[in-house]
């Protein structure tokens, strides 16, 4: 507490500017330039602005506050364009523009990372079916690409490390691949584990893509644990693929809530937390200027969340397409085939409908690609049975009619993003997820096993 002459020699001010409001207690002998510098320091500005009163009168930077007639409770406003040289006397000149490196990778490099990961998976699949010198050479090249990708060297190191786990997993898949249907989930699990290990090595060498590599580790370890646990307990192959597909369907609902991790210092003023009885009685000395969050910190949190969401959606694409293809190839009995096809159909619909709630373009496109991938796998599985029959004509006609129904439905609902469509899409997404989960009982063979175990009357 200040009393007597100390209270008379100080004045409490509030400065409003582009970074918010800051409360200051300064001596009357301080100048307006001193107040501007203190405001810039606490608000995180590049340089102090010119100050003026609430009525719009500009203050002389060299004039003391006592001479300007300011009293406690006065309100000051940051005036002028920070980039103009006439923003005020004594204020530094314009801040030089930030120069970008012409050789820095652009946003297209991220798309090429996805293409490289897809080509790595294709190369691993081809190498698994090859033999002899071609098989060994293919595996060696994939391992070499993974080793080069995790090295933190070059201007594209941050992009290479994202695709390196795909090359490592493809090499492991080519080594452990077996043509037996019951061993395919285990081969995929081992490849996922090797990809997770490569991502962990890359994360230990560089933190440039920490969020993406963390998704690699979590997804790879999860797929490995599920597939190996299914092999250890003797679970049916269709059940393992079905559970993976269900996880791919449910992931888009929970990823956004886990992606954005806001640090505690951006939410709480740690200086104001009372830890003892004396500090609880003491009046907090902190000022509102200390709780101002810099725009760079907010942008960093948003960018990290966007990278996590995009990487998780890319993982949904891989898991959903592989699980759908594996499920359709693992079932043999008639009723199991029907359940597997229905499960893939409803899973693709649930993922496509879940994409509507994403405002991030890349994540939304990846989820739609995952749903379409499930439907393509279903079409490839159904096409041989429809050839040479009226079923193919019916399937083609249904697709064409659906292409006409969608524009009509959008026009009826007064826009794709209208509240009318949002309500019905929410219901359709919930029904599709529920039907996909229910079809797992039939696709896994449990319903058939229960049916066959009933004794004949």
XYZ file of C-alpha atoms in Angstrom:
457
model
C 0.000 0.000 0.000
C 1.162 3.506 -0.775
C 0.321 6.449 1.496
C 1.124 10.124 1.741
C 3.463 11.570 -0.857
C 4.013 8.180 -2.519
C 0.348 7.955 -3.505
C 0.379 11.544 -4.794
C 3.460 10.945 -6.956
C 1.870 8.029 -8.870
C -1.047 7.755 -11.231
C -3.062 4.671 -12.293
C -3.759 4.492 -16.024
C -5.453 2.087 -18.404
C -4.067 1.828 -21.942
C -6.277 0.404 -24.680
C -4.691 -0.788 -27.918
C -4.600 -3.541 -30.537
C -3.368 -6.094 -27.969
C -6.043 -5.361 -25.349
C -6.188 -3.306 -22.156
C -3.245 -2.964 -19.756
C -3.429 -1.346 -16.304
C -0.320 0.609 -15.313
C 0.759 2.499 -12.199
C 3.463 4.988 -13.205
C 5.080 8.067 -11.621
C 3.793 11.477 -12.628
C 7.289 12.358 -13.770
C 7.226 9.642 -16.442
C 6.632 10.697 -20.015
C 4.093 9.371 -22.491
C 6.926 7.603 -24.334
C 7.774 5.716 -21.118
C 4.167 4.600 -20.787
C 4.095 3.544 -24.457
C 7.250 1.483 -24.025
C 5.854 -0.234 -20.944
C 2.602 -0.977 -22.772
C 4.482 -2.432 -25.755
C 6.621 -4.593 -23.460
C 3.652 -6.073 -21.596
C 1.413 -6.404 -24.666
C 4.122 -8.051 -26.755
C 4.186 -5.394 -29.480
C 7.155 -4.973 -31.759
C 7.496 -1.260 -30.914
C 5.727 1.274 -28.709
C 2.777 3.112 -30.255
C 1.797 6.754 -29.937
C -0.648 7.509 -27.121
C -3.615 9.815 -26.882
C -6.486 10.565 -24.561
C -9.983 9.106 -24.878
C -11.049 12.377 -26.534
C -8.513 11.830 -29.328
C -5.850 14.354 -28.196
C -2.360 13.117 -29.018
C 0.140 13.227 -26.172
C 3.620 14.583 -26.645
C 5.986 11.614 -26.066
C 8.467 13.808 -24.131
C 5.883 15.592 -21.966
C 5.519 14.361 -18.347
C 2.172 12.998 -17.328
C 1.746 15.757 -14.740
C 2.055 18.379 -17.465
C -0.534 16.601 -19.593
C -3.104 16.873 -16.799
C -3.597 13.130 -16.341
C -5.000 11.833 -13.063
C -5.655 8.380 -11.627
C -8.268 6.481 -13.601
C -7.391 8.179 -16.903
C -7.896 6.217 -20.094
C -5.269 6.288 -22.847
C -5.588 4.923 -26.363
C -2.884 3.737 -28.771
C -3.090 6.028 -31.820
C -1.735 5.897 -35.331
C -0.579 3.160 -37.643
C 2.446 1.352 -36.151
C 4.003 1.279 -39.590
C 3.775 5.039 -40.255
C 6.848 7.154 -39.506
C 4.690 9.958 -38.100
C 3.102 7.785 -35.425
C 4.640 10.039 -32.807
C 7.811 11.826 -31.827
C 10.388 9.599 -30.222
C 8.731 6.425 -31.556
C 11.000 4.148 -33.599
C 10.541 3.835 -37.342
C 8.614 1.156 -39.189
C 9.321 -2.479 -38.453
C 10.995 -4.129 -41.453
C 8.845 -6.667 -43.226
C 9.526 -10.313 -42.546
C 11.257 -11.870 -45.502
C 10.361 -15.392 -46.470
C 12.905 -17.805 -47.784
C 12.328 -18.414 -51.465
C 13.727 -21.916 -51.112
C 11.400 -22.893 -48.234
C 8.935 -25.696 -49.022
C 5.422 -24.596 -49.843
C 2.066 -26.154 -48.947
C 2.300 -28.478 -51.958
C 5.093 -30.361 -50.184
C 2.548 -31.678 -47.680
C 0.487 -33.195 -50.494
C 3.577 -34.883 -51.892
C 4.164 -36.449 -48.477
C 0.818 -38.238 -48.779
C 1.671 -39.344 -52.311
C 5.034 -40.682 -51.110
C 3.368 -42.602 -48.264
C 0.872 -44.136 -50.699
C 3.638 -45.145 -53.088
C 5.546 -46.683 -50.164
C 2.523 -48.836 -49.279
C 2.169 -49.885 -52.924
C 5.869 -50.743 -53.094
C 5.605 -52.826 -49.920
C 2.640 -54.737 -51.349
C 4.504 -55.430 -54.593
C 7.701 -56.423 -52.760
C 5.743 -58.876 -50.592
C 4.598 -60.732 -53.704
C 8.025 -60.714 -55.367
C 10.794 -63.198 -54.628
C 14.509 -63.606 -55.071
C 16.765 -60.681 -55.838
C 13.854 -58.373 -56.694
C 12.331 -58.891 -53.241
C 15.628 -58.213 -51.454
C 16.378 -55.136 -53.549
C 12.911 -53.714 -52.931
C 13.177 -54.238 -49.171
C 16.652 -52.673 -49.138
C 15.450 -49.579 -50.989
C 12.515 -49.168 -48.620
C 14.796 -49.428 -45.586
C 17.215 -46.924 -47.118
C 14.361 -44.479 -47.792
C 13.211 -44.816 -44.167
C 16.734 -44.153 -42.855
C 17.166 -41.085 -45.052
C 13.724 -39.813 -44.060
C 14.394 -39.761 -40.307
C 17.681 -37.852 -40.645
C 17.135 -34.143 -39.692
C 19.150 -32.796 -42.622
C 18.066 -30.466 -45.424
C 15.242 -28.012 -45.854
C 12.704 -30.803 -46.495
C 13.628 -32.769 -43.375
C 10.356 -31.865 -41.640
C 8.398 -33.346 -44.552
C 10.574 -36.411 -45.073
C 10.240 -37.506 -41.463
C 6.454 -37.711 -41.869
C 6.724 -40.206 -44.744
C 9.650 -42.192 -43.274
C 7.405 -44.440 -41.076
C 5.439 -45.449 -44.175
C 8.616 -46.709 -45.874
C 9.707 -48.551 -42.715
C 6.299 -50.199 -42.326
C 6.238 -51.167 -46.007
C 9.644 -52.848 -45.664
C 8.473 -54.797 -42.603
C 5.264 -55.811 -44.372
C 7.231 -57.153 -47.326
C 9.386 -59.253 -44.981
C 6.665 -60.775 -42.774
C 3.920 -61.148 -45.404
C 2.280 -64.578 -45.678
C -0.499 -65.441 -48.157
C -2.654 -67.212 -45.526
C -5.749 -65.185 -44.636
C -5.406 -65.813 -40.895
C -1.876 -64.349 -40.843
C -2.670 -61.102 -42.657
C -3.768 -59.137 -39.555
C -0.537 -60.091 -37.792
C 1.531 -58.950 -40.782
C -0.276 -55.621 -40.805
C 0.245 -55.293 -37.037
C 3.992 -55.919 -37.302
C 4.261 -53.367 -40.114
C 2.347 -50.841 -37.975
C 4.688 -51.457 -35.039
C 7.793 -50.907 -37.193
C 6.235 -47.691 -38.546
C 5.607 -46.533 -34.973
C 9.245 -47.260 -34.051
C 10.474 -45.280 -37.063
C 8.220 -42.383 -36.042
C 9.597 -42.532 -32.493
C 13.166 -42.386 -33.833
C 12.313 -39.417 -36.036
C 10.615 -37.656 -33.116
C 13.689 -38.152 -30.937
C 15.928 -36.580 -33.589
C 13.683 -33.622 -34.445
C 10.538 -32.013 -33.005
C 9.525 -30.323 -36.260
C 6.497 -32.609 -36.778
C 5.861 -33.727 -33.227
C 2.071 -33.933 -33.560
C 2.129 -36.005 -36.751
C 4.767 -38.380 -35.423
C 2.795 -38.794 -32.213
C -0.196 -39.916 -34.278
C 2.064 -42.406 -36.083
C 3.195 -43.843 -32.743
C -0.285 -44.078 -31.200
C -1.966 -45.586 -34.270
C 0.886 -47.995 -35.007
C 1.070 -49.260 -31.448
C -2.727 -49.558 -31.248
C -3.015 -51.566 -34.467
C -0.176 -53.851 -33.371
C -1.724 -54.444 -29.951
C -5.143 -55.247 -31.418
C -3.906 -57.620 -34.125
C -1.469 -59.468 -31.856
C -4.079 -59.755 -29.088
C -6.497 -61.264 -31.612
C -3.863 -63.787 -32.688
C -3.014 -64.725 -29.088
C -6.619 -65.390 -28.047
C -7.477 -67.117 -31.329
C -10.089 -64.561 -32.400
C -11.557 -64.957 -35.901
C -9.791 -62.953 -38.585
C -13.025 -61.236 -39.563
C -13.494 -60.069 -35.967
C -10.044 -58.428 -35.908
C -10.691 -56.596 -39.186
C -14.187 -55.628 -38.012
C -12.943 -54.114 -34.758
C -10.333 -52.115 -36.675
C -13.043 -50.831 -39.004
C -15.249 -49.852 -36.054
C -12.359 -47.889 -34.546
C -11.903 -46.115 -37.876
C -15.601 -45.202 -37.852
C -15.599 -43.881 -34.283
C -12.268 -42.021 -34.451
C -13.587 -38.931 -36.332
C -16.006 -38.275 -33.467
C -13.334 -38.163 -30.755
C -10.230 -36.820 -32.522
C -11.218 -33.101 -32.480
C -11.714 -33.170 -28.711
C -8.243 -34.612 -28.164
C -6.350 -32.701 -30.840
C -6.248 -29.169 -29.396
C -4.057 -29.067 -26.288
C -4.028 -25.560 -24.792
C -1.170 -24.958 -22.319
C -2.187 -24.052 -18.776
C -0.332 -20.739 -18.869
C -2.692 -19.549 -21.618
C -5.765 -20.333 -19.497
C -4.656 -19.462 -15.939
C -2.758 -16.613 -14.380
C -0.356 -18.695 -12.320
C 0.865 -15.621 -10.412
C -2.602 -15.113 -8.906
C -2.992 -18.646 -7.531
C -2.943 -18.595 -3.696
C -0.725 -21.281 -2.147
C -0.537 -20.130 1.507
C -2.770 -18.385 3.998
C -0.708 -15.179 3.762
C -0.813 -15.116 -0.039
C -4.565 -15.675 0.100
C -4.979 -12.514 2.214
C -2.592 -10.448 0.171
C -4.041 -8.398 -2.625
C -2.727 -9.739 -5.980
C -0.018 -7.494 -7.364
C -0.333 -8.841 -10.918
C -1.724 -6.616 -13.635
C -4.032 -7.473 -16.474
C -1.163 -6.902 -18.851
C 0.428 -10.130 -17.642
C -2.568 -12.206 -18.724
C -2.485 -11.039 -22.328
C -1.914 -13.999 -24.667
C 0.308 -13.254 -27.636
C -1.276 -13.932 -31.044
C 1.732 -16.073 -31.942
C 0.940 -18.442 -29.055
C -2.679 -18.798 -30.169
C -1.575 -19.422 -33.748
C 0.877 -22.067 -32.580
C -1.805 -23.924 -30.621
C -4.210 -23.779 -33.581
C -1.532 -24.973 -36.019
C -0.602 -27.872 -33.744
C -4.242 -28.913 -33.450
C -4.678 -28.706 -37.226
C -1.655 -30.944 -37.780
C -2.961 -33.480 -35.280
C -6.426 -33.561 -36.851
C -5.016 -33.912 -40.367
C -2.660 -36.713 -39.362
C -5.448 -38.531 -37.504
C -7.734 -38.306 -40.543
C -4.942 -39.697 -42.729
C -4.671 -42.584 -40.263
C -8.440 -43.119 -40.569
C -8.010 -43.442 -44.344
C -5.329 -46.120 -43.981
C -7.068 -48.084 -41.214
C -10.543 -47.946 -42.776
C -9.457 -48.972 -46.283
C -7.169 -51.779 -45.099
C -9.724 -53.080 -42.575
C -12.581 -52.984 -45.102
C -10.544 -54.854 -47.711
C -9.344 -57.392 -45.148
C -12.842 -57.960 -43.788
C -14.332 -58.590 -47.224
C -11.523 -61.021 -48.036
C -11.742 -62.926 -44.752
C -15.422 -63.948 -44.732
C -16.492 -67.140 -46.521
C -19.951 -68.220 -45.341
C -23.026 -66.742 -47.001
C -24.501 -64.937 -43.990
C -21.058 -63.628 -42.968
C -20.526 -62.163 -46.432
C -23.815 -60.290 -46.214
C -22.896 -58.907 -42.794
C -19.416 -57.864 -43.958
C -20.773 -56.054 -47.006
C -23.401 -54.249 -44.959
C -20.798 -53.281 -42.379
C -18.484 -51.816 -45.018
C -21.403 -49.984 -46.628
C -22.570 -48.358 -43.396
C -19.005 -47.661 -42.236
C -18.273 -45.708 -45.408
C -21.517 -43.755 -44.972
C -20.719 -42.943 -41.326
C -17.230 -41.666 -42.174
C -18.471 -39.556 -45.094
C -21.197 -38.015 -42.937
C -18.713 -37.365 -40.118
C -16.592 -35.312 -42.529
C -19.312 -32.637 -42.730
C -18.524 -31.426 -39.185
C -14.872 -30.691 -40.035
C -14.037 -27.163 -41.174
C -10.423 -28.037 -41.949
C -10.354 -28.696 -45.684
C -7.575 -31.283 -45.686
C -9.146 -33.279 -42.828
C -12.572 -33.142 -44.465
C -11.171 -34.335 -47.799
C -9.297 -37.191 -46.116
C -12.410 -38.419 -44.306
C -14.400 -38.354 -47.515
C -11.597 -40.273 -49.184
C -11.767 -42.872 -46.401
C -15.515 -43.351 -46.892
C -15.161 -43.582 -50.656
C -12.316 -46.069 -50.187
C -14.637 -48.333 -48.190
C -17.245 -48.138 -50.934
C -14.662 -48.861 -53.632
C -13.557 -51.961 -51.725
C -17.197 -53.009 -51.504
C -17.689 -52.431 -55.230
C -14.630 -54.505 -56.102
C -15.933 -57.340 -53.922
C -19.464 -57.238 -55.345
C -18.559 -56.663 -59.007
C -17.618 -60.301 -59.881
C -20.979 -61.550 -58.632
C -22.890 -58.946 -60.643
C -21.147 -59.487 -63.971
C -23.313 -61.063 -66.632
C -26.524 -60.460 -64.709
C -29.128 -57.802 -64.160
C -27.477 -56.900 -60.853
C -24.789 -54.836 -62.559
C -27.419 -52.790 -64.393
C -29.288 -52.253 -61.123
C -26.084 -51.147 -59.344
C -25.147 -48.694 -62.103
C -28.691 -47.346 -62.183
C -28.674 -46.862 -58.405
C -25.459 -44.843 -58.628
C -26.876 -42.653 -61.390
C -30.116 -42.077 -59.496
C -28.150 -41.175 -56.376
C -26.243 -38.591 -58.424
C -29.566 -36.967 -59.311
C -31.098 -37.285 -55.848
C -28.267 -35.417 -54.115
C -28.740 -32.088 -56.015
C -32.509 -32.335 -55.530
C -32.079 -32.960 -51.805
C -29.685 -30.045 -51.487
C -32.178 -27.764 -53.229
C -34.992 -29.040 -51.010
C -32.942 -28.432 -47.898
C -32.058 -24.898 -49.068
C -28.313 -25.494 -49.167
C -25.838 -28.192 -48.228
C -24.821 -26.396 -45.007
C -28.317 -25.433 -43.895
C -29.832 -26.369 -40.554
C -32.276 -28.663 -42.385
C -29.416 -30.746 -43.743
C -27.484 -30.600 -40.470
C -30.327 -32.198 -38.492
C -30.860 -34.994 -40.993
C -27.151 -35.609 -41.492
C -26.701 -35.958 -37.730
C -29.462 -38.561 -37.595
C -28.085 -40.374 -40.643
C -24.568 -40.419 -39.185
C -25.801 -41.893 -35.903
C -27.865 -44.556 -37.684
C -24.975 -45.493 -39.974
C -22.579 -45.870 -37.033
C -25.109 -47.960 -35.097
C -25.832 -50.217 -38.097
C -22.118 -50.684 -38.783
C -21.559 -51.731 -35.180
C -24.560 -54.073 -35.310
C -23.353 -55.650 -38.565
C -20.097 -56.600 -36.813
C -22.006 -59.326 -34.961
C -22.940 -60.951 -38.279
C -19.686 -60.234 -40.135
C -17.506 -61.733 -37.383
C -19.343 -65.094 -37.569
C -20.805 -64.857 -34.064
C -24.387 -64.854 -35.329
C -23.703 -67.882 -37.569
C -21.955 -69.734 -34.740
C -24.886 -69.035 -32.406
C -27.325 -70.181 -35.061
C -25.443 -73.437 -35.734
C -25.163 -74.218 -32.024
C -28.942 -74.391 -31.629
C -29.937 -78.075 -31.698
C -32.428 -79.188 -34.275
C -35.882 -79.870 -32.912
